[in-house]
Coordinates of N, CA and C in Angstrom, one line a residue:
M1 N 8.9 17.0 -102.0 CA 8.2 18.2 -101.6 C 8.0 18.1 -100.1
L2 N 8.3 19.2 -99.4 CA 8.2 19.3 -97.9 C 6.7 19.3 -97.5
Q3 N 6.4 18.6 -96.4 CA 5.1 18.7 -95.9 C 4.9 20.1 -95.2
P4 N 3.7 20.7 -95.4 CA 3.4 22.0 -94.7 C 3.4 21.8 -93.2
P5 N 3.6 22.9 -92.5 CA 3.6 22.8 -91.0 C 2.2 22.5 -90.5
P6 N 2.1 22.0 -89.3 CA 0.7 21.6 -88.8 C -0.2 22.8 -88.6
V7 N -1.5 22.6 -88.8 CA -2.5 23.6 -88.6 C -2.6 23.9 -87.1
A8 N -2.6 25.1 -86.8 CA -2.7 25.5 -85.3 C -4.1 25.1 -84.8
A9 N -4.1 24.8 -83.5 CA -5.4 24.4 -82.8 C -6.2 25.7 -82.7
P10 N -7.6 25.5 -82.6 CA -8.5 26.6 -82.4 C -8.4 27.1 -80.9
K11 N -8.9 28.3 -80.7 CA -8.9 28.9 -79.4 C -10.3 28.7 -78.7
L12 N -10.3 27.9 -77.7 CA -11.6 27.7 -77.0 C -12.0 28.9 -76.2
T13 N -13.3 29.2 -76.2 CA -13.9 30.4 -75.6 C -15.0 30.1 -74.6
C14 N -15.9 29.2 -74.9 CA -17.1 29.1 -74.0 C -17.5 27.6 -73.8
A15 N -18.0 27.3 -72.7 CA -18.7 26.0 -72.4 C -20.0 26.3 -71.7
D16 N -21.1 26.2 -72.5 CA -22.4 26.6 -72.0 C -23.2 25.4 -71.6
V17 N -23.6 25.3 -70.3 CA -24.3 24.2 -69.7 C -25.8 24.4 -69.9
A18 N -26.5 23.4 -70.5 CA -28.0 23.5 -70.7 C -28.6 22.9 -69.4
L19 N -30.0 23.1 -69.3 CA -30.7 22.7 -68.2 C -30.6 21.2 -68.0
N20 N -30.5 20.4 -69.1 CA -30.4 18.9 -69.0 C -29.0 18.5 -68.8
G21 N -28.0 19.4 -68.7 CA -26.6 19.0 -68.5 C -25.8 18.9 -69.8
D22 N -26.4 19.1 -71.0 CA -25.6 19.1 -72.2 C -24.7 20.3 -72.2
V23 N -23.6 20.2 -72.9 CA -22.6 21.3 -73.0 C -22.4 21.7 -74.4
T24 N -22.5 23.0 -74.7 CA -22.1 23.5 -76.0 C -20.8 24.2 -75.9
L25 N -19.8 23.6 -76.6 CA -18.4 24.1 -76.6 C -18.3 25.0 -77.8
S26 N -17.6 26.2 -77.6 CA -17.4 27.2 -78.6 C -15.9 27.5 -78.7
W27 N -15.5 27.9 -79.9 CA -14.1 28.2 -80.1 C -14.0 29.2 -81.3
I28 N -12.8 29.8 -81.4 CA -12.4 30.6 -82.6 C -11.7 29.7 -83.6
P29 N -12.3 29.5 -84.8 CA -11.7 28.6 -85.8 C -10.3 29.0 -86.1
T30 N -9.5 28.0 -86.5 CA -8.1 28.3 -86.9 C -8.1 28.6 -88.4
S31 N -6.9 28.9 -88.8 CA -6.7 29.2 -90.3 C -5.8 28.1 -90.9
D32 N -5.9 28.0 -92.2 CA -5.3 26.9 -92.9 C -4.7 27.4 -94.2
P33 N -3.5 28.1 -94.1 CA -3.0 28.8 -95.3 C -2.5 27.8 -96.4
Y34 N -2.2 26.5 -96.0 CA -1.6 25.5 -96.9 C -2.7 24.5 -97.3
N35 N -3.9 24.7 -96.9 CA -5.0 23.8 -97.3 C -4.7 22.4 -96.9
S36 N -4.3 22.2 -95.7 CA -3.9 20.8 -95.2 C -4.7 20.3 -94.1
F37 N -5.8 21.1 -93.7 CA -6.6 20.7 -92.6 C -7.4 19.4 -92.9
V38 N -7.5 18.6 -91.8 CA -8.2 17.3 -92.0 C -9.5 17.3 -91.1
Q39 N -9.3 17.5 -89.8 CA -10.5 17.5 -88.9 C -10.1 18.0 -87.5
Y40 N -11.2 18.5 -86.8 CA -11.1 18.7 -85.4 C -11.5 17.4 -84.7
E41 N -10.9 17.1 -83.6 CA -11.3 16.0 -82.7 C -11.6 16.5 -81.3
I42 N -12.9 16.4 -80.9 CA -13.3 16.9 -79.6 C -13.1 15.9 -78.5
F43 N -12.4 16.2 -77.5 CA -12.1 15.3 -76.4 C -12.8 15.8 -75.1
N44 N -13.5 14.9 -74.4 CA -14.1 15.2 -73.2 C -13.5 14.3 -72.1
N45 N -12.9 14.9 -71.1 CA -12.2 14.2 -70.0 C -11.3 13.1 -70.6
G46 N -10.6 13.5 -71.7 CA -9.6 12.6 -72.3 C -10.2 11.5 -73.3
T47 N -11.5 11.5 -73.5 CA -12.1 10.6 -74.4 C -12.7 11.3 -75.6
L48 N -12.4 10.7 -76.8 CA -12.9 11.3 -78.1 C -14.4 11.3 -78.0
N49 N -15.0 12.5 -78.3 CA -16.5 12.6 -78.2 C -17.1 13.0 -79.6
G50 N -16.3 13.5 -80.5 CA -16.8 13.8 -81.8 C -15.7 14.4 -82.7
T51 N -16.0 14.3 -84.0 CA -15.1 14.8 -85.0 C -15.8 15.8 -85.9
I52 N -15.1 16.8 -86.4 CA -15.6 17.9 -87.3 C -14.7 18.1 -88.5
N53 N -15.2 18.0 -89.7 CA -14.4 18.1 -90.9 C -14.4 19.5 -91.5
N54 N -15.3 20.4 -90.9 CA -15.4 21.8 -91.4 C -14.5 22.7 -90.6
I55 N -13.4 23.2 -91.1 CA -12.5 24.1 -90.4 C -13.2 25.3 -89.8
N56 N -14.3 25.8 -90.5 CA -14.9 27.0 -90.1 C -16.0 26.8 -89.0
Q57 N -16.3 25.6 -88.7 CA -17.3 25.4 -87.6 C -16.7 25.8 -86.3
N58 N -17.6 26.5 -85.5 CA -17.0 27.1 -84.2 C -17.8 26.6 -83.0
N59 N -18.5 25.5 -83.1 CA -19.2 25.0 -81.8 C -19.5 23.5 -82.0
F60 N -19.7 22.9 -80.8 CA -20.1 21.5 -80.8 C -20.8 21.2 -79.5
T61 N -21.9 20.5 -79.6 CA -22.8 20.2 -78.4 C -22.5 18.8 -78.0
H62 N -22.1 18.6 -76.8 CA -21.9 17.3 -76.2 C -23.2 16.9 -75.5
V63 N -24.0 16.1 -76.2 CA -25.3 15.6 -75.7 C -25.0 14.5 -74.7
G64 N -25.7 14.6 -73.5 CA -25.5 13.6 -72.5 C -24.3 13.9 -71.6
A65 N -23.8 15.1 -71.6 CA -22.6 15.4 -70.8 C -22.8 15.3 -69.3
D66 N -24.1 15.5 -68.8 CA -24.4 15.5 -67.4 C -23.6 16.5 -66.6
A67 N -23.4 17.7 -67.2 CA -22.6 18.7 -66.6 C -23.3 19.3 -65.4
Q68 N -24.6 18.9 -65.2 CA -25.3 19.4 -64.0 C -24.8 18.6 -62.7
L69 N -24.1 17.5 -63.0 CA -23.6 16.6 -61.9 C -22.1 16.9 -61.6
G70 N -21.4 17.5 -62.4 CA -20.0 17.8 -62.2 C -19.4 18.5 -63.4
S71 N -18.2 19.1 -63.2 CA -17.6 19.8 -64.3 C -17.1 18.9 -65.3
Q72 N -17.2 19.2 -66.6 CA -16.7 18.5 -67.7 C -15.6 19.2 -68.4
T73 N -14.5 18.5 -68.8 CA -13.3 19.1 -69.3 C -13.1 18.8 -70.8
Y74 N -12.8 19.8 -71.6 CA -12.7 19.6 -73.0 C -11.4 20.2 -73.6
N75 N -10.9 19.6 -74.7 CA -9.9 20.2 -75.5 C -10.1 19.6 -76.9
I76 N -9.4 20.3 -77.9 CA -9.6 20.0 -79.3 C -8.2 19.6 -79.9
L77 N -8.2 18.5 -80.5 CA -7.0 18.1 -81.3 C -7.3 18.4 -82.8
T78 N -6.3 19.0 -83.4 CA -6.5 19.4 -84.8 C -5.6 18.5 -85.7
R79 N -6.1 17.8 -86.6 CA -5.3 17.0 -87.5 C -5.1 17.7 -88.9
S80 N -3.9 17.6 -89.4 CA -3.6 18.2 -90.7 C -2.5 17.4 -91.4
G81 N -2.1 17.7 -92.6 CA -1.1 17.0 -93.3 C -1.6 16.0 -94.2
C82 N -0.7 15.5 -95.1 CA -1.1 14.6 -96.2 C -1.6 13.3 -95.6
N83 N -1.1 12.8 -94.5 CA -1.5 11.6 -93.9 C -2.3 11.8 -92.5
A84 N -2.7 13.0 -92.3 CA -3.4 13.4 -91.1 C -2.6 13.1 -89.9
D85 N -1.3 13.1 -90.0 CA -0.4 12.8 -88.9 C 0.2 14.0 -88.2
L86 N -0.2 15.2 -88.6 CA 0.2 16.4 -87.9 C -0.9 16.8 -87.0
V87 N -0.5 16.9 -85.7 CA -1.6 17.2 -84.7 C -1.1 18.4 -83.8
T88 N -2.1 19.2 -83.4 CA -1.9 20.3 -82.4 C -3.0 20.2 -81.4
Y89 N -2.8 20.7 -80.3 CA -3.8 20.6 -79.2 C -4.2 22.0 -78.7
S90 N -5.4 22.2 -78.4 CA -5.9 23.4 -77.9 C -5.7 23.4 -76.4
D91 N -5.9 24.6 -75.7 CA -5.9 24.6 -74.3 C -7.1 23.8 -73.8
T92 N -7.2 23.6 -72.5 CA -8.3 22.8 -71.9 C -9.3 23.8 -71.2
L93 N -10.6 23.6 -71.5 CA -11.7 24.4 -71.0 C -12.6 23.5 -70.2
S94 N -13.1 24.0 -69.1 CA -14.0 23.2 -68.3 C -15.4 23.9 -68.1
S95 N -16.4 23.1 -68.1 CA -17.7 23.7 -67.8 C -17.8 24.1 -66.4
I96 N -18.6 25.1 -66.0 CA -18.6 25.6 -64.7 C -19.7 24.8 -63.9
F97 N -19.2 24.2 -62.8 CA -20.1 23.5 -61.9 C -20.3 24.3 -60.7
L98 N -21.5 24.7 -60.4 CA -21.8 25.5 -59.3 C -22.4 24.7 -58.1
T99 N -21.9 25.0 -56.9 CA -22.5 24.4 -55.7 C -23.0 25.5 -54.8
V100 N -24.1 25.2 -54.1 CA -24.7 26.2 -53.2 C -24.8 25.5 -51.9
G101 N -24.2 26.1 -50.9 CA -24.3 25.6 -49.5 C -25.3 26.5 -48.7
N102 N -26.0 25.8 -47.7 CA -26.9 26.5 -46.8 C -26.4 26.2 -45.4
P103 N -25.7 27.2 -44.8 CA -25.2 27.0 -43.5 C -26.2 27.2 -42.4
G104 N -27.4 27.6 -42.8 CA -28.5 27.8 -41.8 C -28.5 29.1 -41.1
N105 N -27.7 30.0 -41.6 CA -27.6 31.3 -40.9 C -28.2 32.5 -41.7
G106 N -29.0 32.2 -42.7 CA -29.6 33.2 -43.5 C -28.8 33.6 -44.7
T107 N -27.7 32.8 -45.1 CA -26.9 33.1 -46.2 C -26.8 31.9 -47.1
A108 N -26.5 32.2 -48.4 CA -26.2 31.1 -49.4 C -24.7 31.3 -49.8
I109 N -24.0 30.1 -49.7 CA -22.6 30.1 -50.1 C -22.4 29.5 -51.4
L110 N -22.0 30.3 -52.4 CA -21.8 29.8 -53.8 C -20.3 29.6 -54.0
Q111 N -20.0 28.4 -54.7 CA -18.6 28.1 -55.0 C -18.6 27.4 -56.4
W112 N -17.6 27.7 -57.2 CA -17.5 27.1 -58.5 C -16.1 27.0 -59.0
N113 N -15.9 26.3 -60.1 CA -14.5 26.1 -60.7 C -14.4 27.1 -61.9
P114 N -13.2 27.5 -62.2 CA -13.0 28.4 -63.4 C -13.1 27.7 -64.7
L115 N -13.4 28.5 -65.8 CA -13.5 27.9 -67.1 C -12.1 27.4 -67.5
I116 N -11.1 28.3 -67.3 CA -9.7 28.1 -67.8 C -8.8 29.0 -67.0
T117 N -7.6 28.5 -66.8 CA -6.6 29.4 -66.1 C -5.3 29.4 -66.9
P118 N -4.8 30.6 -67.3 CA -5.5 31.9 -67.0 C -6.7 32.1 -68.0
N119 N -7.4 33.2 -67.8 CA -8.6 33.4 -68.5 C -8.3 33.7 -70.0
T120 N -9.3 33.4 -70.9 CA -9.1 33.6 -72.3 C -9.0 35.1 -72.6
P121 N -8.2 35.5 -73.6 CA -8.1 37.0 -73.9 C -9.3 37.6 -74.4
T122 N -10.3 36.9 -74.9 CA -11.5 37.5 -75.4 C -12.7 37.4 -74.4
S123 N -12.4 36.9 -73.2 CA -13.5 36.9 -72.2 C -13.9 38.3 -71.7
N124 N -15.2 38.4 -71.3 CA -15.6 39.7 -70.8 C -15.1 39.9 -69.4
G125 N -14.6 38.9 -68.7 CA -13.9 39.0 -67.5 C -14.7 39.1 -66.2
W126 N -16.0 38.9 -66.3 CA -16.9 39.0 -65.1 C -17.9 37.9 -65.1
Y127 N -18.0 37.3 -63.9 CA -19.1 36.3 -63.7 C -20.4 37.1 -63.2
E128 N -21.5 36.9 -63.9 CA -22.7 37.5 -63.5 C -23.5 36.5 -62.7
I129 N -24.0 36.8 -61.5 CA -24.6 35.9 -60.6 C -26.1 36.1 -60.7
F130 N -26.8 35.1 -61.1 CA -28.3 35.1 -61.2 C -29.0 34.3 -60.1
M131 N -30.1 34.8 -59.7 CA -31.0 34.1 -58.7 C -32.3 33.9 -59.3
E132 N -32.9 32.6 -59.1 CA -34.2 32.3 -59.6 C -35.2 32.4 -58.4
Y133 N -35.9 33.5 -58.4 CA -37.0 33.6 -57.4 C -37.9 34.8 -57.9
P134 N -39.2 34.5 -58.0 CA -39.9 33.2 -57.8 C -39.5 32.3 -58.9
A135 N -40.1 31.1 -58.9 CA -39.7 30.0 -59.9 C -40.0 30.5 -61.3
G136 N -39.0 30.4 -62.1 CA -39.0 30.8 -63.5 C -38.6 32.2 -63.8
I137 N -38.3 33.0 -62.8 CA -37.9 34.4 -62.9 C -36.4 34.5 -62.5
W138 N -35.5 34.8 -63.4 CA -34.1 34.9 -63.1 C -33.7 36.4 -63.1
T139 N -33.0 36.8 -62.0 CA -32.6 38.2 -61.8 C -31.1 38.2 -61.5
M140 N -30.4 39.1 -62.2 CA -29.0 39.2 -61.8 C -28.8 40.0 -60.6
I141 N -28.2 39.4 -59.6 CA -28.1 40.1 -58.2 C -26.7 40.7 -58.0
D142 N -25.7 40.3 -58.8 CA -24.3 40.8 -58.5 C -23.4 40.3 -59.6
S143 N -22.2 40.8 -59.6 CA -21.2 40.2 -60.5 C -19.8 40.3 -59.8
V144 N -18.9 39.4 -60.1 CA -17.6 39.3 -59.5 C -16.6 39.1 -60.6
P145 N -15.4 39.6 -60.5 CA -14.4 39.5 -61.5 C -13.9 38.0 -61.7
Y146 N -13.4 37.7 -62.9 CA -12.8 36.4 -63.1 C -11.6 36.2 -62.2
G147 N -11.5 35.0 -61.6 CA -10.5 34.7 -60.6 C -11.2 34.5 -59.3
V148 N -12.3 35.2 -59.0 CA -13.1 34.9 -57.8 C -13.9 33.7 -58.0
Q149 N -13.9 32.8 -57.1 CA -14.6 31.5 -57.2 C -15.6 31.2 -56.1
A150 N -16.0 32.2 -55.3 CA -16.9 32.0 -54.2 C -17.7 33.3 -54.0
Y151 N -18.9 33.2 -53.5 CA -19.8 34.4 -53.3 C -20.7 34.0 -52.2
V152 N -21.0 35.0 -51.3 CA -22.0 34.8 -50.2 C -23.1 35.7 -50.4
D153 N -24.3 35.2 -50.5 CA -25.5 36.0 -50.7 C -26.4 36.0 -49.4
T154 N -26.8 37.1 -49.0 CA -27.7 37.2 -47.8 C -29.1 37.0 -48.3
I155 N -29.8 36.1 -47.7 CA -31.2 35.8 -48.0 C -32.2 36.7 -47.4
A156 N -33.0 37.3 -48.2 CA -34.1 38.3 -47.7 C -35.5 37.8 -48.0
I157 N -35.6 36.5 -48.1 CA -36.9 35.8 -48.4 C -37.3 35.0 -47.2
C158 N -38.5 35.0 -46.8 CA -38.9 34.3 -45.5 C -38.5 32.9 -45.6
S159 N -39.0 32.1 -46.5 CA -38.7 30.7 -46.6 C -39.2 30.2 -48.0
D160 N -38.2 29.7 -48.8 CA -38.6 29.2 -50.1 C -37.4 28.6 -50.8
S161 N -37.6 27.8 -51.9 CA -36.5 27.3 -52.7 C -36.0 28.3 -53.6
I162 N -34.6 28.5 -53.6 CA -34.0 29.5 -54.4 C -32.9 28.8 -55.2
N163 N -32.8 29.1 -56.5 CA -31.7 28.6 -57.3 C -30.8 29.7 -57.8
F164 N -29.6 29.3 -58.1 CA -28.6 30.2 -58.6 C -27.9 29.7 -59.8
K165 N -27.3 30.6 -60.7 CA -26.4 30.2 -61.8 C -25.5 31.3 -62.1
L166 N -24.4 31.0 -62.8 CA -23.4 32.0 -63.2 C -23.4 32.1 -64.7
V167 N -23.2 33.3 -65.3 CA -23.0 33.5 -66.7 C -21.8 34.4 -66.9
I168 N -20.9 34.0 -67.8 CA -19.8 34.8 -68.2 C -19.8 34.8 -69.8
G169 N -19.7 36.1 -70.3 CA -19.8 36.2 -71.7 C -18.4 36.3 -72.4
D170 N -18.4 36.2 -73.7 CA -17.1 36.4 -74.5 C -17.3 37.3 -75.6
Q171 N -16.3 38.0 -76.0 CA -16.4 39.1 -77.0 C -16.7 38.5 -78.4
T172 N -16.6 37.2 -78.5 CA -16.9 36.5 -79.8 C -18.4 36.3 -79.9
G173 N -19.2 36.5 -78.8 CA -20.6 36.4 -78.9 C -21.2 35.2 -78.1
C174 N -20.3 34.2 -77.7 CA -20.8 33.1 -77.0 C -20.9 33.4 -75.5
I175 N -21.6 32.5 -74.8 CA -21.6 32.7 -73.3 C -21.3 31.3 -72.7
S176 N -20.9 31.4 -71.4 CA -20.7 30.2 -70.6 C -21.7 30.3 -69.5
T177 N -22.6 29.4 -69.4 CA -23.6 29.3 -68.3 C -23.2 28.1 -67.4
S178 N -23.2 28.3 -66.1 CA -22.9 27.2 -65.2 C -24.1 26.3 -65.0
S179 N -23.8 25.2 -64.3 CA -24.9 24.4 -63.9 C -25.8 25.1 -62.9
I180 N -27.0 24.7 -62.6 CA -27.9 25.4 -61.7 C -27.9 24.6 -60.4
A181 N -27.8 25.4 -59.3 CA -27.8 24.8 -58.0 C -28.7 25.6 -57.0
G182 N -29.2 25.0 -56.0 CA -30.1 25.7 -55.1 C -30.4 24.9 -53.8
E183 N -31.1 25.6 -52.9 CA -31.5 25.0 -51.7 C -32.8 25.7 -51.2
N184 N -33.4 25.1 -50.1 CA -34.5 25.8 -49.5 C -33.9 26.7 -48.4
F185 N -34.1 28.0 -48.5 CA -33.5 29.0 -47.6 C -34.5 29.7 -46.8
Q186 N -34.1 30.2 -45.7 CA -35.0 30.9 -44.8 C -34.2 32.1 -44.2
D187 N -34.8 33.3 -44.2 CA -34.2 34.5 -43.7 C -34.3 34.4 -42.1
V188 N -33.1 34.3 -41.5 CA -33.1 34.2 -40.1 C -32.3 35.4 -39.5
L189 N -32.0 36.4 -40.4 CA -31.2 37.6 -39.9 C -32.1 38.7 -39.6
S190 N -32.0 39.3 -38.4 CA -32.8 40.4 -38.0 C -32.4 41.7 -38.8
P191 N -33.3 42.6 -39.0 CA -32.9 43.8 -39.7 C -31.9 44.6 -38.8
Y192 N -31.2 45.5 -39.5 CA -30.2 46.3 -38.8 C -30.8 47.2 -37.7
E193 N -30.1 47.4 -36.7 CA -30.6 48.3 -35.6 C -30.6 49.7 -36.1
P194 N -31.7 50.4 -36.1 CA -31.7 51.8 -36.6 C -30.9 52.7 -35.7
E195 N -30.4 53.8 -36.2 CA -29.7 54.8 -35.4 C -30.5 56.1 -35.4
I196 N -30.8 56.5 -34.2 CA -31.6 57.8 -34.0 C -30.6 59.0 -34.4
I197 N -31.1 59.8 -35.3 CA -30.2 60.9 -35.7 C -30.5 62.2 -34.8
S198 N -31.7 62.4 -34.5 CA -32.0 63.6 -33.7 C -33.4 63.5 -33.1
V199 N -33.6 64.2 -31.9 CA -34.9 64.3 -31.3 C -35.1 65.8 -30.9
T200 N -36.1 66.3 -31.5 CA -36.4 67.8 -31.2 C -37.9 67.9 -30.7
V201 N -38.1 69.0 -30.0 CA -39.5 69.2 -29.4 C -40.1 70.4 -30.1
D202 N -41.3 70.3 -30.6 CA -42.1 71.4 -31.1 C -42.6 72.2 -30.0
T203 N -42.1 73.5 -29.9 CA -42.5 74.3 -28.7 C -43.9 74.7 -28.7
L204 N -44.6 74.6 -29.9 CA -46.0 75.0 -29.9 C -46.9 73.9 -29.5
T205 N -46.5 72.6 -29.9 CA -47.4 71.5 -29.6 C -46.8 70.7 -28.4
G206 N -45.6 70.8 -28.1 CA -44.9 70.0 -27.1 C -44.7 68.6 -27.5
L207 N -44.8 68.3 -28.8 CA -44.6 66.9 -29.3 C -43.1 66.8 -29.7
A208 N -42.6 65.6 -29.5 CA -41.2 65.3 -29.9 C -41.2 64.8 -31.3
Q209 N -40.2 65.2 -32.1 CA -40.0 64.8 -33.5 C -38.7 64.0 -33.5
I210 N -38.9 62.7 -33.8 CA -37.8 61.7 -33.8 C -37.4 61.4 -35.3
T211 N -36.1 61.5 -35.6 CA -35.6 61.2 -36.9 C -34.5 60.1 -36.8
W212 N -34.6 59.1 -37.7 CA -33.6 58.0 -37.7 C -33.3 57.6 -39.1
D213 N -32.2 56.9 -39.2 CA -31.7 56.5 -40.6 C -32.6 55.3 -41.1
Q214 N -32.8 55.3 -42.4 CA -33.6 54.3 -43.0 C -32.9 52.9 -43.0
N215 N -33.6 51.9 -42.6 CA -33.0 50.6 -42.4 C -32.7 50.0 -43.8
P216 N -31.4 49.6 -44.1 CA -31.1 49.1 -45.5 C -31.5 47.7 -45.7
A217 N -32.0 46.9 -44.7 CA -32.4 45.6 -44.9 C -33.6 45.5 -45.8
G218 N -33.6 44.7 -46.9 CA -34.7 44.7 -47.8 C -36.0 44.1 -47.3
D219 N -35.9 43.4 -46.2 CA -37.1 42.8 -45.6 C -37.7 43.5 -44.4
T220 N -37.2 44.7 -44.2 CA -37.7 45.6 -43.1 C -39.2 45.9 -43.3
Q221 N -40.0 45.6 -42.3 CA -41.5 45.7 -42.4 C -41.9 47.0 -41.8
G222 N -41.2 47.6 -40.8 CA -41.6 48.8 -40.1 C -40.7 49.0 -38.9
Y223 N -41.1 50.0 -38.1 CA -40.4 50.3 -36.9 C -41.3 50.4 -35.7
I224 N -40.8 50.0 -34.5 CA -41.5 50.0 -33.3 C -40.9 51.1 -32.4
I225 N -41.8 52.1 -32.0 CA -41.3 53.2 -31.2 C -41.4 52.9 -29.8
I226 N -40.3 52.9 -29.0 CA -40.3 52.6 -27.6 C -39.8 53.8 -26.8
Q227 N -40.5 54.1 -25.8 CA -40.2 55.3 -24.9 C -39.9 54.8 -23.5
N228 N -38.9 55.4 -22.9 CA -38.5 55.1 -21.5 C -39.4 56.0 -20.6
I229 N -40.4 55.3 -19.9 CA -41.3 56.0 -19.1 C -41.1 55.5 -17.6
G230 N -40.6 56.4 -16.8 CA -40.4 56.0 -15.4 C -39.4 54.8 -15.2
G231 N -38.4 54.8 -16.1 CA -37.4 53.7 -16.0 C -37.8 52.4 -16.7
N232 N -39.0 52.4 -17.3 CA -39.5 51.2 -18.1 C -39.6 51.6 -19.5
Y233 N -39.2 50.7 -20.4 CA -39.4 50.9 -21.9 C -40.8 50.4 -22.3
V234 N -41.5 51.3 -22.9 CA -42.9 51.0 -23.3 C -43.1 51.3 -24.7
I235 N -43.8 50.3 -25.5 CA -44.1 50.6 -26.9 C -45.2 51.6 -26.9
I236 N -45.0 52.7 -27.7 CA -46.0 53.7 -27.8 C -46.6 53.8 -29.2
D237 N -45.9 53.2 -30.2 CA -46.4 53.3 -31.5 C -45.6 52.5 -32.5
T238 N -46.1 52.2 -33.7 CA -45.4 51.6 -34.8 C -45.6 52.3 -36.0
V239 N -44.7 52.3 -36.9 CA -44.8 52.9 -38.2 C -44.3 52.0 -39.3

């Protein structure tokens, strides 16, 4: 009797990093038409980390992965056959390790590694960028397409510690969350210089009406009105 063909490897989809650095690996389970499946073997950076005997299980948590310190790489070996000697290998998936640089110019420079290249067919295809400010409050500030691995955020907070993380979803329902990274940032960028649109004079009152564009900088506090009087610029009001 001929031995059945090897059971195909599962399709890896997500690597979700927890606050403590543990990684939850998710995948699409494979099929076993000949009932010859033996086990999944989970490898981390080339070292066997766990075995699973249930073909329908679709996730595994690597406790103590320390993925907050660096990217962790995973793949799954699938054993099948009468003597468990038929093996297939999944693609390799990496946890997302985020670094945040502070060049001291009022910006935060985010850089990270991809989950997998090319992207998985079931991925949502976008990295969502989250910022933690104030502490405990996470807000999505932007998103970039898969393939982009860097982002520059302009800081509009006077001075405080700010953390960032990335989240990318999958159509199967799992998510991949990056490690968290941050720095103490300070806004050192001046607001944009406003542009005067028009100056008109009310003929009844003799007063000038000045119109300018609204400053798009989020930390703009107000405007100082300066008039040229006798060749000298003098502050006449603030709004």
